[in-house]
XYZ file of C-alpha atoms in Angstrom:
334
model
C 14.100 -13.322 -227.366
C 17.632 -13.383 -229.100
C 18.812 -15.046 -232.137
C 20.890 -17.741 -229.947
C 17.522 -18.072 -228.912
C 15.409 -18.727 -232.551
C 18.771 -20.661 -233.599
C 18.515 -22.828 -231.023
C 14.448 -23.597 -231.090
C 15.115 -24.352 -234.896
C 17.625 -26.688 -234.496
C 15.383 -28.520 -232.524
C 12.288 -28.112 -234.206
C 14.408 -29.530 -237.447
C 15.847 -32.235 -235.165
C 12.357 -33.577 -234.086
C 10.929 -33.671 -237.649
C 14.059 -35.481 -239.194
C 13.426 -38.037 -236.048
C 9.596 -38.152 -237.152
C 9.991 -38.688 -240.907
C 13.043 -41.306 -240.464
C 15.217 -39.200 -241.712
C 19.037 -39.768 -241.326
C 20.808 -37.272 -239.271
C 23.552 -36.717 -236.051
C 20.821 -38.144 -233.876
C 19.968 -41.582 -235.934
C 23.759 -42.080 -236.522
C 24.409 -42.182 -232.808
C 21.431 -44.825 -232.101
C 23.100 -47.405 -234.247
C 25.174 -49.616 -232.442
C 28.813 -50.377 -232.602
C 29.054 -54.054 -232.857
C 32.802 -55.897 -233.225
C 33.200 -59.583 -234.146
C 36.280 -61.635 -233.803
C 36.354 -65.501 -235.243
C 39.666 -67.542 -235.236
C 38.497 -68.952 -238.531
C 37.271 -68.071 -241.898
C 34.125 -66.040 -242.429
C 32.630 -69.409 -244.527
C 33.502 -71.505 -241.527
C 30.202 -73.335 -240.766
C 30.257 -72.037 -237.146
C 31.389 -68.883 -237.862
C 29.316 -68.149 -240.815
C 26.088 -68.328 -239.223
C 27.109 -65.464 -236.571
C 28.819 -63.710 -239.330
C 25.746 -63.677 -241.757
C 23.476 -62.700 -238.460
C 25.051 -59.859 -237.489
C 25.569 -58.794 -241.252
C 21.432 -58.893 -241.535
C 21.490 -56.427 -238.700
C 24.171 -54.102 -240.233
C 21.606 -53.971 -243.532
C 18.583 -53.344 -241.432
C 20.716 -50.306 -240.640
C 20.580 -51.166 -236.828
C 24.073 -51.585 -236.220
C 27.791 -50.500 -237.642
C 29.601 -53.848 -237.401
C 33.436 -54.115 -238.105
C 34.696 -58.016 -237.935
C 38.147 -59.911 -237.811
C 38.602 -63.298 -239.206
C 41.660 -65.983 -239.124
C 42.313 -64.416 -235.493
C 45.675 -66.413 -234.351
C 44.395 -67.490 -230.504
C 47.642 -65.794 -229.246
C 46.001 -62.314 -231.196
C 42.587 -62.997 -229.371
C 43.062 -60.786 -226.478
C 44.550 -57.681 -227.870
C 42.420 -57.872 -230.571
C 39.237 -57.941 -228.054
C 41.264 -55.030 -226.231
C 41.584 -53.161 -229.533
C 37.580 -53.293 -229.991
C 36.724 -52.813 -226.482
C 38.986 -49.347 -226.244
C 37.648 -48.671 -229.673
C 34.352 -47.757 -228.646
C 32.372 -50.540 -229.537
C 29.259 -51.435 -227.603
C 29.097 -55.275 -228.128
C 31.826 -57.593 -228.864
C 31.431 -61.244 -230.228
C 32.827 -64.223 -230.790
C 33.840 -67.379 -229.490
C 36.012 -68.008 -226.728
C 36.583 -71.682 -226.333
C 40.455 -72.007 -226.750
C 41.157 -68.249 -224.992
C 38.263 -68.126 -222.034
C 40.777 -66.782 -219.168
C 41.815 -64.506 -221.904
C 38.871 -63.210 -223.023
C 36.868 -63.026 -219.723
C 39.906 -61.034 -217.897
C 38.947 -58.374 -220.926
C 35.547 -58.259 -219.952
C 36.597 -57.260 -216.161
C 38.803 -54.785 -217.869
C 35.493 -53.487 -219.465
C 32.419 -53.629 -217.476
C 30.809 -50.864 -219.516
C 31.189 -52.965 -222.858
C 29.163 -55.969 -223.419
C 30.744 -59.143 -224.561
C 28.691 -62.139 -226.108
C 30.827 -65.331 -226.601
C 30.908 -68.766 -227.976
C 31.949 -70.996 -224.704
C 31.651 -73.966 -223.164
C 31.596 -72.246 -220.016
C 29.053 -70.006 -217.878
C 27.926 -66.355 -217.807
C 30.368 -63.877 -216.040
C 28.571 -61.119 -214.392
C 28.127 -58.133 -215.297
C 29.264 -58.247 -218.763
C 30.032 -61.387 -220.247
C 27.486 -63.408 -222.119
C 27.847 -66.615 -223.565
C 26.113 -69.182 -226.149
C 26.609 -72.330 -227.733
C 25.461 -74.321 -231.268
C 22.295 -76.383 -229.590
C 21.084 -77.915 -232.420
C 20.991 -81.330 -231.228
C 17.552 -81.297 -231.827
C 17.747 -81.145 -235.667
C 20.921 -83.301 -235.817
C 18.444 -86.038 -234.098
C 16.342 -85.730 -236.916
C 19.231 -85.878 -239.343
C 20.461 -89.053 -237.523
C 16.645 -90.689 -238.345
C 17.297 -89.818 -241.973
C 20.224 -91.080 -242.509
C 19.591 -94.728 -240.276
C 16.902 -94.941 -242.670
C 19.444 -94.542 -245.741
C 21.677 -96.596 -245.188
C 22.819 -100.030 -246.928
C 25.405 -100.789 -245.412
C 24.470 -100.062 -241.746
C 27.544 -98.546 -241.686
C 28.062 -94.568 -241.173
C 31.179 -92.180 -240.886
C 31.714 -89.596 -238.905
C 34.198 -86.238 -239.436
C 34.776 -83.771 -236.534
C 37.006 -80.900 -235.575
C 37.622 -81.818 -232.230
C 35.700 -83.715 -228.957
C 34.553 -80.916 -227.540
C 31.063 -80.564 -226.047
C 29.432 -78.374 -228.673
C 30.380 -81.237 -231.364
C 30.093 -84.375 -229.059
C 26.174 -83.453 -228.355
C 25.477 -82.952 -232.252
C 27.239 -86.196 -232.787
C 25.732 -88.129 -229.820
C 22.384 -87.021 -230.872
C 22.834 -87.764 -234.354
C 23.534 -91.717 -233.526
C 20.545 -91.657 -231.444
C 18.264 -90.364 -234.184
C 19.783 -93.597 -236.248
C 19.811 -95.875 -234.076
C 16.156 -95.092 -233.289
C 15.161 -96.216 -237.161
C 17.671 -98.481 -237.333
C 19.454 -100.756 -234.739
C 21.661 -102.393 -236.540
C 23.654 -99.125 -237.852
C 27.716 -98.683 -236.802
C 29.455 -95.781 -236.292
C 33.002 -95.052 -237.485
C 34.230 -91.645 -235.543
C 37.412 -89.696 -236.301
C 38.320 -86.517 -235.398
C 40.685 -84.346 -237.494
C 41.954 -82.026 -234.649
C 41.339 -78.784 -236.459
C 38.428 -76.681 -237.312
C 39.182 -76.054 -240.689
C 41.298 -78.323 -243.100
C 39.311 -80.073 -245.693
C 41.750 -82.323 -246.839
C 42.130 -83.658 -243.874
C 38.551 -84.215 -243.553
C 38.166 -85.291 -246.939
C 41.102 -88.007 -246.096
C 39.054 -89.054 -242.942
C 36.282 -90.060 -244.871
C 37.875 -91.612 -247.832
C 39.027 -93.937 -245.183
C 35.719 -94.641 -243.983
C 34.004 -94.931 -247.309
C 36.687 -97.489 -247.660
C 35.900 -99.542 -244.813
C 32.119 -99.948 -246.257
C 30.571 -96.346 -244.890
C 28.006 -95.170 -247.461
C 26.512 -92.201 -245.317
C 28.740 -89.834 -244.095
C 28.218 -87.363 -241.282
C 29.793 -84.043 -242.263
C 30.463 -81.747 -239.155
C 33.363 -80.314 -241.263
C 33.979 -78.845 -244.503
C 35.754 -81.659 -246.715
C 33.733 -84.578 -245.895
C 30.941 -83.777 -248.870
C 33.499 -83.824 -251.417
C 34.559 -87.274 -250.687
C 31.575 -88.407 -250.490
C 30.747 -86.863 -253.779
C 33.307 -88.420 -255.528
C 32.698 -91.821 -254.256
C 28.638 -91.479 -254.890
C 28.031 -92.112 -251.365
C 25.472 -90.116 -249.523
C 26.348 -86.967 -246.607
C 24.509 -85.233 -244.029
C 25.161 -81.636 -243.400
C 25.506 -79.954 -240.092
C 25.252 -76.106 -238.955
C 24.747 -74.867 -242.761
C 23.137 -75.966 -245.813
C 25.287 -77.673 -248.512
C 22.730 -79.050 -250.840
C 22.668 -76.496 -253.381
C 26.600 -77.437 -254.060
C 25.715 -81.196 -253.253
C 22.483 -81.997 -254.952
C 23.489 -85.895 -255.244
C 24.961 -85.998 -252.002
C 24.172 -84.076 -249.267
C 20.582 -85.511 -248.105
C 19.605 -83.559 -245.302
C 20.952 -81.355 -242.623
C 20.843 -79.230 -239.090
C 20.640 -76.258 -239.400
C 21.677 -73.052 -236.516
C 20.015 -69.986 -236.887
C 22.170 -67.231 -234.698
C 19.372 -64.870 -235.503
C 17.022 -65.196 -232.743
C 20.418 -64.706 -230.453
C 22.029 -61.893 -232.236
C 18.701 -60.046 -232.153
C 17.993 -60.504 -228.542
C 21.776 -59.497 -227.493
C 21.262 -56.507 -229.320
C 17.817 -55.172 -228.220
C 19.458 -56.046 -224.551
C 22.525 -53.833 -225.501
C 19.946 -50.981 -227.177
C 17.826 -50.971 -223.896
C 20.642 -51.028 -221.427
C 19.387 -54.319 -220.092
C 22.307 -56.732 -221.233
C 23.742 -58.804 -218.748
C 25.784 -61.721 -218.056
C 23.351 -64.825 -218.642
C 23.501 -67.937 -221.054
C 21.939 -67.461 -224.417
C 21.860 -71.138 -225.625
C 18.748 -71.899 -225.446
C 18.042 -69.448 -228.011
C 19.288 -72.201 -230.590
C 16.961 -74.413 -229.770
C 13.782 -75.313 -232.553
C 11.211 -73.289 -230.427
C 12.892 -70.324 -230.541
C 13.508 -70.687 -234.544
C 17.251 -71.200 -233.628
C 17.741 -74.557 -235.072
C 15.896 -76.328 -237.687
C 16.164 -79.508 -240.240
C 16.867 -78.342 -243.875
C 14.059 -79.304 -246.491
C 14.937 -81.933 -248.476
C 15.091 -79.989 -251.355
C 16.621 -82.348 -254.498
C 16.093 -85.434 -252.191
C 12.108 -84.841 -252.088
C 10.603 -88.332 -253.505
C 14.169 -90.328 -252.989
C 13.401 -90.745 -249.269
C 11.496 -93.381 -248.536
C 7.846 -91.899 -247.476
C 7.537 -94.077 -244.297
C 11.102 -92.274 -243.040
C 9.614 -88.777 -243.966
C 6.629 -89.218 -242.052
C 8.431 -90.677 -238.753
C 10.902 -87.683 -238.799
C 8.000 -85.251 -239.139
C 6.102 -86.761 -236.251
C 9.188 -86.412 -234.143
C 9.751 -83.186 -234.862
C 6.438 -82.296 -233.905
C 7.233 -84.337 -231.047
C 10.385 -81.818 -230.174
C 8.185 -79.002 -230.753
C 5.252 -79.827 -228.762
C 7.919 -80.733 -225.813
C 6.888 -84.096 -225.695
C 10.105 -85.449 -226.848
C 13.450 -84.263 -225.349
C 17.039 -84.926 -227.266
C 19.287 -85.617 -224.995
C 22.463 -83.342 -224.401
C 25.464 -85.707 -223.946
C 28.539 -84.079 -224.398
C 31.175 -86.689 -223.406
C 33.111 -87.945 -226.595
C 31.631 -90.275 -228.551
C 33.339 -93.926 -229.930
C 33.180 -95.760 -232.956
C 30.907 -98.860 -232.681
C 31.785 -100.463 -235.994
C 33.882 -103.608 -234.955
């Protein structure tokens, strides 16, 4: 026996026990997982901010090293996915709907790194994953609330743009109202952009205007008009209520955390692959859910509460199915 020998024996004796005890070292460092994010918008984008804030959870568990670009010009997309991808990182994310050809013809380019993206389209084997905001469940439920708060019968309605993943929220939405209340209108504008609050906020002023006293607020903006024209808002992807306590009533809520966690594991244990995670958004996975009413708790009418609750438990048990329409919807108000 040399001393290469004893060296070696103790470096992995002292390996092993720094494994056992949890303590950090070369080894540990290397199991954490290089994860890249790229959003086209602001980190406190609605959307955005629920990925953002998932991943972020899994960088303090000390699971992953996560590096992120926001305000990502769609023209920057692909080099900035490039950048990542020859960078090393394990798992890139994002969302792809206005730069799919560009961002799938990366993931051919690197079959060895795993991509997991916001899109309207399907899986791409081997590599690319994709998943979508279904929470039309809770924004059914939402839609029950506010048909039942309503004076006017008359409700607005703010998006970015008619694409599927806002059409379904929206269609589902009127459904839930229309269920507690027939008579209810819908006024429907869309602001063409993802993020411009004035614009939004001008939207709805316009609404409010034309006798709208509930406002649906897929975009930022739309709360503050309602605010300051005491009408009533329901929130959508986040929850506003804490900055709204007079106004926003209740809202859907997306939970990327049962996604996130599953894309990683899959990346961890060498089993990712290109399939759809959007079902993982859904209420029975814990990936959607309908925000507490919080300062609105005695201001809605108990016969409402108890009719939302029993469909939700409706959703839950699978007995009742929202239905996914993604064709854009119309305003109804004549």
């Amino acid at each position: 026996m040399n001393d290469r020998t004893i060296t070696r024996r103790h470096l992995v004796a002292l390996a092993a026990a720094a494994a056992a005890l949890g303590a950090p070292g070369l080894a540990l460092a290397q199991a954490k997982l290089k994860v890249a994010a790229i959003y086209t918008v602001p980190f406190e984008q609605q959307w955005v901010s629920r990925i953002h804030k998932a991943l972020k959870a899994a960088e303090a568990r000390g699971e992953i090293e996560y590096k992120a670009s926001e305000n990502v010009a769609n023209a920057d997309y692909e080099r900035v996915m490039r950048e990542y991808a020859t960078g090393g990182n394990q798992l890139i994310v994002g969302e792809a709907f206005a730069v799919e050809a560009a961002a799938r013809k990366v993931a051919k380019d690197f079959p060895k790194t795993s991509f997991l993206l916001g899109s309207s389209g399907k899986p791409q084997a081997p590599n690319f994953s994709v998943f979508d905001n279904y929470i039309q469940e809770p924004a059914y439920l939402t839609g029950m609330v506010a048909g039942g708060m309503t004076k006017t019968n008359k409700i607005g309605m703010v998006g970015g743009f008619p694409i599927p993943e806002v059409n379904r929220l929206m269609h589902a939405f009127m459904a839930g109202a229309k269920e507690v209340n027939p008579k209810v209108e819908f006024t429907v504008t869309f602001i063409n952009s993802w993020f411009d609050p004035p614009k939004a906020k001008e939207a709805t002023f316009a609404m409010i205007d034309k006798g709208a006293d509930v406002l649906y607020a897929e975009r930022f903006g739309v709360s503050d008009a309602a605010k300051e024209k005491g009408k009533l808002a329901i929130g959508n992807v986040i929850d506003t209520q804490a900055q709204y306590p007079d106004t926003v009533v209740a809202s859907a809520l997306w939970h990327m955390e049962p996604t996130i966690d599953l894309a990683l594991k899959n990346v961890k244990d060498g089993k990712f692959k290109a399939e759809d995670y959007g079902q993982y958004s859904m209420m029975k996975y814990k990936g959607s859910s309908l925000a507490p009413l919080g300062t609105f708790e005695g201001k809605v009418p108990a016969a409402l509460v108890a009719k939302v609750k029993a469909k939700e438990a409706d959703i839950l048990s699978g007995k009742f199915a929202v239905k996914v329409d993604d064709s854009q919807p119309k305003s109804t108000a004549k």
